[in-house]
Amino acid sequence: MPVAAGDKVTIGQPAPDFTLTLVDGTKITRDQLRGQVVILNFWATWCVPCRAELPTLDTYYAMRKDAGLRVFAVTTEDSLQPYQLKTLFKVMHISPVRKIKGPYDTIGNAVPTNIIIGRDGRIRYAKAAAFDLDSLNAILVPLLREPMPAN
């Protein structure tokens, strides 16, 4: 069932539509990610917990992407300009996002904020807190074990 653009991000509900614009200009929609476990990580360059979390997310993604995991780092507006982050993301595996269109664009007042969308397209986690390896495993291992949804 489609979600109206004015809907909010609510755990257990279908993820509202979004379009990610990556730093390289590529656009990715929610529907293109169906069947994958998706992390939208809102972070800022000035945020100390974010700087510790980002390498952990990147390593986790590199190890689990074959299981259907996608991770997107959404840089908040008060961070460095995208061109200034190219060196950082050149060595990382996760996709850097320049802009997100949808009700998610108001998220990020508290960073880091992480939203996880399950294979079924529902919001499974939404919280302003940094992940460590234990919390990533506790949340993601069960989600990555879920079967792909039927069309």
PDB file of C-alpha atoms in Angstrom:
ATOM      1  CA  MET A   1       0.000   0.000   0.000  1.00  0.00           C
ATOM      2  CA  PRO A   2       1.505   3.375  -0.970  1.00  0.00           C
ATOM      3  CA  VAL A   3       2.270   5.873   1.741  1.00  0.00           C
ATOM      4  CA  ALA A   4       1.252   9.503   1.317  1.00  0.00           C
ATOM      5  CA  ALA A   5       4.051  12.033   1.128  1.00  0.00           C
ATOM      6  CA  GLY A   6       2.853  13.692   4.348  1.00  0.00           C
ATOM      7  CA  ASP A   7       3.110  10.467   6.359  1.00  0.00           C
ATOM      8  CA  LYS A   8       5.714  10.174   9.066  1.00  0.00           C
ATOM      9  CA  VAL A   9       8.439   7.632   9.663  1.00  0.00           C
ATOM     10  CA  THR A  10       6.830   5.206  12.121  1.00  0.00           C
ATOM     11  CA  ILE A  11       8.198   1.869  13.293  1.00  0.00           C
ATOM     12  CA  GLY A  12       6.142  -0.995  11.935  1.00  0.00           C
ATOM     13  CA  GLN A  13       4.583   1.085   9.167  1.00  0.00           C
ATOM     14  CA  PRO A  14       5.540   1.090   5.478  1.00  0.00           C
ATOM     15  CA  ALA A  15       8.519   3.316   4.770  1.00  0.00           C
ATOM     16  CA  PRO A  16       7.343   6.569   3.181  1.00  0.00           C
ATOM     17  CA  ASP A  17       8.532   7.218  -0.367  1.00  0.00           C
ATOM     18  CA  PHE A  18      11.950   8.770  -0.741  1.00  0.00           C
ATOM     19  CA  THR A  19      14.455   9.620  -3.404  1.00  0.00           C
ATOM     20  CA  LEU A  20      18.139   9.681  -2.532  1.00  0.00           C
ATOM     21  CA  THR A  21      20.487  11.814  -4.598  1.00  0.00           C
ATOM     22  CA  LEU A  22      23.981  10.433  -4.200  1.00  0.00           C
ATOM     23  CA  VAL A  23      27.074  12.625  -4.313  1.00  0.00           C
ATOM     24  CA  ASP A  24      27.744  11.410  -7.872  1.00  0.00           C
ATOM     25  CA  GLY A  25      24.219  12.497  -8.966  1.00  0.00           C
ATOM     26  CA  THR A  26      22.691   9.005  -9.092  1.00  0.00           C
ATOM     27  CA  LYS A  27      19.085   8.884  -7.861  1.00  0.00           C
ATOM     28  CA  ILE A  28      17.734   5.902  -5.920  1.00  0.00           C
ATOM     29  CA  THR A  29      14.108   5.483  -4.859  1.00  0.00           C
ATOM     30  CA  ARG A  30      12.560   3.483  -2.065  1.00  0.00           C
ATOM     31  CA  ASP A  31      10.992   1.114  -4.588  1.00  0.00           C
ATOM     32  CA  GLN A  32      14.380   0.303  -6.151  1.00  0.00           C
ATOM     33  CA  LEU A  33      15.540  -0.987  -2.757  1.00  0.00           C
ATOM     34  CA  ARG A  34      12.605  -3.335  -2.148  1.00  0.00           C
ATOM     35  CA  GLY A  35      13.734  -6.713  -0.861  1.00  0.00           C
ATOM     36  CA  GLN A  36      16.880  -5.304   0.743  1.00  0.00           C
ATOM     37  CA  VAL A  37      17.567  -4.237   4.313  1.00  0.00           C
ATOM     38  CA  VAL A  38      18.313  -0.507   4.155  1.00  0.00           C
ATOM     39  CA  ILE A  39      20.026   1.742   6.677  1.00  0.00           C
ATOM     40  CA  LEU A  40      19.621   5.493   6.290  1.00  0.00           C
ATOM     41  CA  ASN A  41      22.317   6.991   8.489  1.00  0.00           C
ATOM     42  CA  PHE A  42      21.981  10.732   9.131  1.00  0.00           C
ATOM     43  CA  TRP A  43      25.301  12.137  10.273  1.00  0.00           C
ATOM     44  CA  ALA A  44      27.364  15.313  10.460  1.00  0.00           C
ATOM     45  CA  THR A  45      31.079  15.924  10.125  1.00  0.00           C
ATOM     46  CA  TRP A  46      31.191  17.820  13.440  1.00  0.00           C
ATOM     47  CA  CYS A  47      29.459  14.964  15.340  1.00  0.00           C
ATOM     48  CA  VAL A  48      31.968  12.934  17.385  1.00  0.00           C
ATOM     49  CA  PRO A  49      29.710   9.825  17.769  1.00  0.00           C
ATOM     50  CA  CYS A  50      29.050   9.976  14.006  1.00  0.00           C
ATOM     51  CA  ARG A  51      32.751   9.923  13.215  1.00  0.00           C
ATOM     52  CA  ALA A  52      33.135   6.791  15.356  1.00  0.00           C
ATOM     53  CA  GLU A  53      30.017   5.131  13.919  1.00  0.00           C
ATOM     54  CA  LEU A  54      30.666   5.723  10.210  1.00  0.00           C
ATOM     55  CA  PRO A  55      33.713   3.389   9.925  1.00  0.00           C
ATOM     56  CA  THR A  56      31.801   0.691  11.861  1.00  0.00           C
ATOM     57  CA  LEU A  57      28.846   0.982   9.464  1.00  0.00           C
ATOM     58  CA  ASP A  58      31.183   0.913   6.496  1.00  0.00           C
ATOM     59  CA  THR A  59      32.974  -2.245   7.642  1.00  0.00           C
ATOM     60  CA  TYR A  60      29.684  -3.935   8.518  1.00  0.00           C
ATOM     61  CA  TYR A  61      28.273  -3.085   5.104  1.00  0.00           C
ATOM     62  CA  ALA A  62      31.366  -4.423   3.333  1.00  0.00           C
ATOM     63  CA  MET A  63      30.932  -7.734   5.170  1.00  0.00           C
ATOM     64  CA  ARG A  64      27.139  -8.052   4.797  1.00  0.00           C
ATOM     65  CA  LYS A  65      26.221  -6.412   1.482  1.00  0.00           C
ATOM     66  CA  ASP A  66      26.012  -9.823  -0.196  1.00  0.00           C
ATOM     67  CA  ALA A  67      23.239 -10.694   2.281  1.00  0.00           C
ATOM     68  CA  GLY A  68      21.085  -7.859   0.915  1.00  0.00           C
ATOM     69  CA  LEU A  69      22.208  -4.929   3.059  1.00  0.00           C
ATOM     70  CA  ARG A  70      22.405  -1.364   1.740  1.00  0.00           C
ATOM     71  CA  VAL A  71      23.747   1.560   3.787  1.00  0.00           C
ATOM     72  CA  PHE A  72      23.391   5.205   2.840  1.00  0.00           C
ATOM     73  CA  ALA A  73      25.199   8.012   4.694  1.00  0.00           C
ATOM     74  CA  VAL A  74      23.023  11.125   4.549  1.00  0.00           C
ATOM     75  CA  THR A  75      25.168  14.128   5.359  1.00  0.00           C
ATOM     76  CA  THR A  76      23.266  16.854   7.190  1.00  0.00           C
ATOM     77  CA  GLU A  77      23.216  20.390   5.833  1.00  0.00           C
ATOM     78  CA  ASP A  78      25.460  21.824   8.521  1.00  0.00           C
ATOM     79  CA  SER A  79      28.350  19.558   7.517  1.00  0.00           C
ATOM     80  CA  LEU A  80      31.059  20.088   4.936  1.00  0.00           C
ATOM     81  CA  GLN A  81      30.069  20.479   1.302  1.00  0.00           C
ATOM     82  CA  PRO A  82      29.807  17.208  -0.681  1.00  0.00           C
ATOM     83  CA  TYR A  83      32.919  17.975  -2.744  1.00  0.00           C
ATOM     84  CA  GLN A  84      34.872  18.287   0.515  1.00  0.00           C
ATOM     85  CA  LEU A  85      33.832  14.748   1.498  1.00  0.00           C
ATOM     86  CA  LYS A  86      35.014  13.041  -1.704  1.00  0.00           C
ATOM     87  CA  THR A  87      38.309  11.926  -0.158  1.00  0.00           C
ATOM     88  CA  LEU A  88      36.497  10.280   2.750  1.00  0.00           C
ATOM     89  CA  PHE A  89      33.977   8.436   0.605  1.00  0.00           C
ATOM     90  CA  LYS A  90      36.589   7.382  -1.929  1.00  0.00           C
ATOM     91  CA  VAL A  91      37.876   4.899   0.664  1.00  0.00           C
ATOM     92  CA  MET A  92      34.463   3.838   1.975  1.00  0.00           C
ATOM     93  CA  HIS A  93      31.998   1.243   0.693  1.00  0.00           C
ATOM     94  CA  ILE A  94      28.723   2.867   1.748  1.00  0.00           C
ATOM     95  CA  SER A  95      26.943   5.294  -0.537  1.00  0.00           C
ATOM     96  CA  PRO A  96      27.209   8.996   0.313  1.00  0.00           C
ATOM     97  CA  VAL A  97      23.939  10.905  -0.048  1.00  0.00           C
ATOM     98  CA  ARG A  98      23.883  14.578  -0.952  1.00  0.00           C
ATOM     99  CA  LYS A  99      20.117  14.993  -0.587  1.00  0.00           C
ATOM    100  CA  ILE A 100      17.051  13.015   0.446  1.00  0.00           C
ATOM    101  CA  LYS A 101      13.579  13.900  -0.762  1.00  0.00           C
ATOM    102  CA  GLY A 102      10.670  12.731   1.366  1.00  0.00           C
ATOM    103  CA  PRO A 103       9.570  13.025   4.995  1.00  0.00           C
ATOM    104  CA  TYR A 104      13.048  11.931   6.029  1.00  0.00           C
ATOM    105  CA  ASP A 105      14.496  15.332   5.153  1.00  0.00           C
ATOM    106  CA  THR A 106      13.315  16.721   8.498  1.00  0.00           C
ATOM    107  CA  ILE A 107      15.206  14.008  10.353  1.00  0.00           C
ATOM    108  CA  GLY A 108      18.714  14.704  11.437  1.00  0.00           C
ATOM    109  CA  ASN A 109      18.124  17.367  14.047  1.00  0.00           C
ATOM    110  CA  ALA A 110      19.819  14.880  16.350  1.00  0.00           C
ATOM    111  CA  VAL A 111      22.779  13.077  14.859  1.00  0.00           C
ATOM    112  CA  PRO A 112      23.496  10.341  14.399  1.00  0.00           C
ATOM    113  CA  THR A 113      19.996   9.159  13.558  1.00  0.00           C
ATOM    114  CA  ASN A 114      19.513   5.752  11.966  1.00  0.00           C
ATOM    115  CA  ILE A 115      16.463   4.401  10.186  1.00  0.00           C
ATOM    116  CA  ILE A 116      16.313   0.775   9.155  1.00  0.00           C
ATOM    117  CA  ILE A 117      13.856  -0.474   6.555  1.00  0.00           C
ATOM    118  CA  GLY A 118      13.255  -4.223   6.374  1.00  0.00           C
ATOM    119  CA  ARG A 119      13.005  -6.346   3.255  1.00  0.00           C
ATOM    120  CA  ASP A 120       9.235  -5.976   3.496  1.00  0.00           C
ATOM    121  CA  GLY A 121       9.497  -2.184   3.115  1.00  0.00           C
ATOM    122  CA  ARG A 122       8.484  -1.440   6.702  1.00  0.00           C
ATOM    123  CA  ILE A 123      10.349   0.776   9.150  1.00  0.00           C
ATOM    124  CA  ARG A 124      12.010  -1.585  11.626  1.00  0.00           C
ATOM    125  CA  TYR A 125      14.164   0.873  13.575  1.00  0.00           C
ATOM    126  CA  ALA A 126      14.297   4.648  13.915  1.00  0.00           C
ATOM    127  CA  LYS A 127      16.379   6.220  16.635  1.00  0.00           C
ATOM    128  CA  ALA A 128      18.809   9.020  17.318  1.00  0.00           C
ATOM    129  CA  ALA A 129      21.744   6.985  18.585  1.00  0.00           C
ATOM    130  CA  ALA A 130      25.050   5.664  17.309  1.00  0.00           C
ATOM    131  CA  PHE A 131      25.469   2.001  16.434  1.00  0.00           C
ATOM    132  CA  ASP A 132      28.293  -0.155  17.681  1.00  0.00           C
ATOM    133  CA  LEU A 133      29.015  -3.665  16.412  1.00  0.00           C
ATOM    134  CA  ASP A 134      26.852  -5.360  19.055  1.00  0.00           C
ATOM    135  CA  SER A 135      23.809  -3.197  18.355  1.00  0.00           C
ATOM    136  CA  LEU A 136      24.217  -3.649  14.589  1.00  0.00           C
ATOM    137  CA  ASN A 137      24.305  -7.423  14.998  1.00  0.00           C
ATOM    138  CA  ALA A 138      21.332  -7.469  17.374  1.00  0.00           C
ATOM    139  CA  ILE A 139      19.159  -5.505  14.952  1.00  0.00           C
ATOM    140  CA  LEU A 140      20.437  -6.538  11.529  1.00  0.00           C
ATOM    141  CA  VAL A 141      21.160 -10.266  11.789  1.00  0.00           C
ATOM    142  CA  PRO A 142      17.462 -11.186  12.255  1.00  0.00           C
ATOM    143  CA  LEU A 143      16.423  -8.790   9.465  1.00  0.00           C
ATOM    144  CA  LEU A 144      19.009 -10.144   7.037  1.00  0.00           C
ATOM    145  CA  ARG A 145      17.781 -13.684   7.765  1.00  0.00           C
ATOM    146  CA  GLU A 146      14.217 -12.826   6.742  1.00  0.00           C
ATOM    147  CA  PRO A 147      13.180 -14.211   3.367  1.00  0.00           C
ATOM    148  CA  MET A 148      12.743 -11.980   0.360  1.00  0.00           C
ATOM    149  CA  PRO A 149       9.125 -10.822   0.099  1.00  0.00           C
ATOM    150  CA  ALA A 150       6.923 -12.237  -2.613  1.00  0.00           C
ATOM    151  CA  ASN A 151       6.162  -9.821  -5.444  1.00  0.00           C
TER     152      ASN A 151
END
